[in-house]
mmCIF file of C-alpha atoms in Angstrom:
data_model
loop_
_atom_site.group_PDB
_atom_site.id
_atom_site.type_symbol
_atom_site.label_atom_id
_atom_site.label_comp_id
_atom_site.label_asym_id
_atom_site.label_seq_id
_atom_site.Cartn_x
_atom_site.Cartn_y
_atom_site.Cartn_z
ATOM 1 C CA MET A 275 -7.204 -7.235 -8.028
ATOM 2 C CA SER A 276 -9.585 -5.550 -5.078
ATOM 3 C CA ARG A 277 -10.069 -2.188 -5.998
ATOM 4 C CA LEU A 278 -11.548 -0.059 -3.602
ATOM 5 C CA GLN A 279 -11.410 3.252 -5.459
ATOM 6 C CA ASP A 280 -10.500 3.667 -8.586
ATOM 7 C CA THR A 281 -10.368 7.588 -8.429
ATOM 8 C CA LEU A 282 -9.181 10.409 -6.382
ATOM 9 C CA PRO A 283 -11.744 11.234 -3.783
ATOM 10 C CA THR A 284 -13.304 14.407 -3.496
ATOM 11 C CA GLN A 285 -12.365 17.338 -1.055
ATOM 12 C CA GLU A 286 -15.630 16.950 0.701
ATOM 13 C CA GLU A 287 -14.842 13.046 0.983
ATOM 14 C CA ALA A 288 -11.046 13.402 2.020
ATOM 15 C CA SER A 289 -12.590 15.980 4.323
ATOM 16 C CA LEU A 290 -14.981 13.055 6.120
ATOM 17 C CA ALA A 291 -12.187 10.317 5.403
ATOM 18 C CA LYS A 292 -9.834 12.357 7.383
ATOM 19 C CA LEU A 293 -12.022 13.081 10.351
ATOM 20 C CA CYS A 294 -13.642 9.561 10.534
ATOM 21 C CA SER A 295 -9.483 8.646 10.759
ATOM 22 C CA GLN A 296 -8.892 10.464 13.950
ATOM 23 C CA GLU A 297 -11.932 9.955 15.696
ATOM 24 C CA LEU A 298 -11.540 5.727 14.580
ATOM 25 C CA SER A 299 -7.953 6.632 16.078
ATOM 26 C CA ALA A 300 -9.004 8.018 19.318
ATOM 27 C CA ILE A 301 -11.182 4.988 20.092
ATOM 28 C CA LEU A 302 -8.816 2.251 18.686
ATOM 29 C CA GLU A 303 -7.971 -0.239 21.453
ATOM 30 C CA THR A 304 -4.519 -1.357 20.889
ATOM 31 C CA ARG A 305 -4.322 -3.991 22.819
ATOM 32 C CA ALA A 306 -7.326 -5.823 22.584
ATOM 33 C CA ASP A 307 -7.761 -7.964 19.490
ATOM 34 C CA THR A 308 -11.330 -7.685 18.888
ATOM 35 C CA GLN A 309 -13.553 -4.569 18.927
ATOM 36 C CA THR A 310 -17.452 -3.739 18.995
ATOM 37 C CA LEU A 311 -18.278 -0.812 17.250
ATOM 38 C CA ALA A 312 -21.955 -0.100 17.001
ATOM 39 C CA VAL A 313 -23.677 1.351 12.780
ATOM 40 C CA THR A 314 -26.934 2.879 12.130
ATOM 41 C CA ASP A 315 -28.525 1.942 9.502
ATOM 42 C CA GLN A 316 -30.899 3.873 7.095
ATOM 43 C CA LYS A 317 -33.443 2.858 9.488
ATOM 44 C CA GLY A 318 -32.017 4.012 12.826
ATOM 45 C CA GLU A 319 -31.027 0.759 13.883
ATOM 46 C CA VAL A 320 -28.370 0.312 15.654
ATOM 47 C CA HIS A 321 -26.307 -2.989 14.887
ATOM 48 C CA ARG A 322 -23.456 -3.697 17.398
ATOM 49 C CA VAL A 323 -20.565 -5.318 15.133
ATOM 50 C CA LYS A 324 -17.646 -7.268 16.857
ATOM 51 C CA ILE A 325 -14.569 -6.161 14.508
ATOM 52 C CA PRO A 326 -11.054 -7.076 14.679
ATOM 53 C CA VAL A 327 -8.450 -4.610 15.704
ATOM 54 C CA SER A 328 -6.110 -5.477 13.260
ATOM 55 C CA ALA A 329 -9.002 -4.614 10.281
ATOM 56 C CA LEU A 330 -9.446 -1.501 12.331
ATOM 57 C CA ARG A 331 -6.035 -0.273 12.045
ATOM 58 C CA LEU A 332 -6.474 -0.828 7.774
ATOM 59 C CA LEU A 333 -9.565 0.492 7.861
ATOM 60 C CA VAL A 334 -8.287 3.235 9.741
ATOM 61 C CA ASP A 335 -5.196 3.446 7.346
ATOM 62 C CA VAL A 336 -7.433 3.832 4.587
ATOM 63 C CA LEU A 337 -9.497 6.498 6.035
ATOM 64 C CA THR A 338 -6.199 8.394 6.375
ATOM 65 C CA GLU A 339 -4.865 8.023 3.402
ATOM 66 C CA LEU A 340 -8.440 9.437 1.563
ATOM 67 C CA GLY A 341 -8.198 12.316 3.889
ATOM 68 C CA GLU A 342 -5.207 13.080 2.639
ATOM 69 C CA GLY A 343 -6.381 13.031 -0.998
ATOM 70 C CA ASN A 344 -4.970 9.602 -2.447
ATOM 71 C CA SER A 345 -6.636 7.079 -4.347
ATOM 72 C CA VAL A 346 -6.434 3.682 -2.094
ATOM 73 C CA LYS A 347 -6.538 0.260 -3.612
ATOM 74 C CA LEU A 348 -6.775 -3.136 -1.539
ATOM 75 C CA VAL A 349 -4.019 -5.797 -2.956
ATOM 76 C CA PRO A 350 -3.998 -9.565 -1.083
ATOM 77 C CA ILE A 351 -0.479 -10.932 -0.263
ATOM 78 C CA HIS A 352 -0.906 -13.655 -1.920
ATOM 79 C CA ALA A 353 -2.874 -11.720 -5.498
ATOM 80 C CA GLU A 354 -1.116 -12.330 -8.832
ATOM 81 C CA LEU A 355 -1.085 -9.489 -10.856
ATOM 82 C CA THR A 356 -0.844 -8.913 -14.681
ATOM 83 C CA SER A 357 2.023 -6.994 -16.171
ATOM 84 C CA GLN A 358 0.278 -3.727 -16.265
ATOM 85 C CA GLU A 359 -0.652 -3.604 -12.335
ATOM 86 C CA ALA A 360 2.668 -4.865 -11.342
ATOM 87 C CA ALA A 361 3.835 -1.867 -13.632
ATOM 88 C CA ASP A 362 1.192 0.645 -12.320
ATOM 89 C CA LEU A 363 2.406 -0.223 -8.350
ATOM 90 C CA LEU A 364 5.979 0.147 -9.155
ATOM 91 C CA ASN A 365 5.536 3.127 -11.214
ATOM 92 C CA VAL A 366 6.904 2.581 -13.970
ATOM 93 C CA SER A 367 6.062 1.625 -17.433
ATOM 94 C CA ARG A 368 4.900 -1.273 -19.098
ATOM 95 C CA PRO A 369 7.640 -2.083 -21.437
ATOM 96 C CA THR A 370 10.416 -2.031 -18.155
ATOM 97 C CA LEU A 371 8.332 -4.123 -15.746
ATOM 98 C CA ILE A 372 8.442 -7.099 -19.072
ATOM 99 C CA ARG A 373 11.862 -6.085 -18.737
ATOM 100 C CA LEU A 374 13.092 -6.241 -14.796
ATOM 101 C CA LEU A 375 10.738 -10.019 -14.867
ATOM 102 C CA ASP A 376 13.155 -10.741 -18.465
ATOM 103 C CA GLU A 377 16.345 -10.092 -16.493
ATOM 104 C CA GLY A 378 15.150 -12.231 -13.317
ATOM 105 C CA ALA A 379 15.253 -9.036 -10.905
ATOM 106 C CA ILE A 380 11.291 -10.396 -10.182
ATOM 107 C CA PRO A 381 10.391 -13.928 -10.399
ATOM 108 C CA PHE A 382 6.589 -14.658 -12.469
ATOM 109 C CA HIS A 383 5.142 -17.318 -14.245
ATOM 110 C CA ARG A 384 3.290 -17.132 -16.944
ATOM 111 C CA THR A 385 -0.277 -18.118 -17.746
ATOM 112 C CA GLY A 386 -0.945 -18.987 -21.057
ATOM 113 C CA ASN A 387 0.245 -15.925 -23.283
ATOM 114 C CA ARG A 388 0.276 -13.724 -20.210
ATOM 115 C CA ARG A 389 2.846 -12.803 -17.667
ATOM 116 C CA LYS A 390 1.455 -13.157 -13.357
ATOM 117 C CA VAL A 391 3.815 -11.462 -11.143
ATOM 118 C CA LYS A 392 3.363 -12.528 -7.384
ATOM 119 C CA PHE A 393 2.478 -9.360 -5.029
ATOM 120 C CA ALA A 394 4.932 -11.067 -2.392
ATOM 121 C CA ASP A 395 7.539 -10.859 -4.617
ATOM 122 C CA LEU A 396 6.485 -7.138 -6.308
ATOM 123 C CA ARG A 397 6.930 -6.056 -2.285
ATOM 124 C CA ALA A 398 9.802 -8.519 -1.853
ATOM 125 C CA TYR A 399 11.647 -6.440 -5.396
ATOM 126 C CA GLN A 400 10.710 -3.192 -3.613
ATOM 127 C CA LEU A 401 12.368 -3.708 -0.929
ATOM 128 C CA GLN A 402 15.438 -4.819 -1.724
ATOM 129 C CA LEU A 403 15.092 -1.197 -4.165
ATOM 130 C CA GLU A 404 15.180 0.724 -0.974
ATOM 131 C CA GLN A 405 17.684 -1.196 0.666
ATOM 132 C CA LYS A 406 19.984 -0.402 -1.662
ATOM 133 C CA ARG A 407 19.033 2.921 -2.207
ATOM 134 C CA LEU A 408 19.062 3.373 1.381
ATOM 135 C CA ALA A 409 22.969 2.018 1.299
ATOM 136 C CA SER A 410 23.897 4.481 -1.309
ATOM 137 C CA LEU A 411 22.841 7.156 0.637
ATOM 138 C CA SER A 412 24.150 6.469 3.555
ATOM 139 C CA GLU A 413 28.064 5.574 1.335
ATOM 140 C CA LEU A 414 27.427 9.193 -0.021
ATOM 141 C CA SER A 415 26.986 10.914 3.436
ATOM 142 C CA GLU A 416 30.049 8.802 5.003
ATOM 143 C CA LEU A 417 32.136 10.459 1.201
ATOM 144 C CA ASP A 418 30.121 13.592 2.022
ATOM 145 C CA GLN A 419 31.575 13.532 5.814
ATOM 146 C CA ALA A 420 35.338 12.219 4.156
ATOM 147 C CA LEU A 421 35.535 15.793 1.758
ATOM 148 C CA GLY A 422 34.186 17.838 4.454
ATOM 149 C CA MET A 423 31.510 19.525 2.483
ATOM 150 C CA GLY A 424 30.014 21.519 4.564
ATOM 151 C CA TYR A 425 29.755 19.330 7.565
ATOM 152 C CA GLU A 426 30.988 19.943 10.784
#
């Protein structure tokens, strides 16, 4: 798994990232496929770089997260994760993830004696969980309405 940053940004880094995110957002061409940026190297030479707008949007998202003091990881959609990496992304313990894998809740395959989980399968599981939670919340809300629990 590719790692952009393993530690939380310092206050100074977060402030700079927030400012950069705002400035890039302001100049982002939303209707274009590519955009040209000027980058100045250490010698003071200016280099013009043509970048896909989709990559600039991703950069704005990364800078926004860093600006909020969050750590950021970049995971390719086709990546295969170790059980520990998958557990970390789900914010569960490794034994809990192993139980989910063994129950068939998340597909996996073995490479030797190691379990590997596709990032896409992990995201599908997360989206499925979110849909179940929203359905439960909606059901509870309807029950509250039916029982007149303070909603009028």
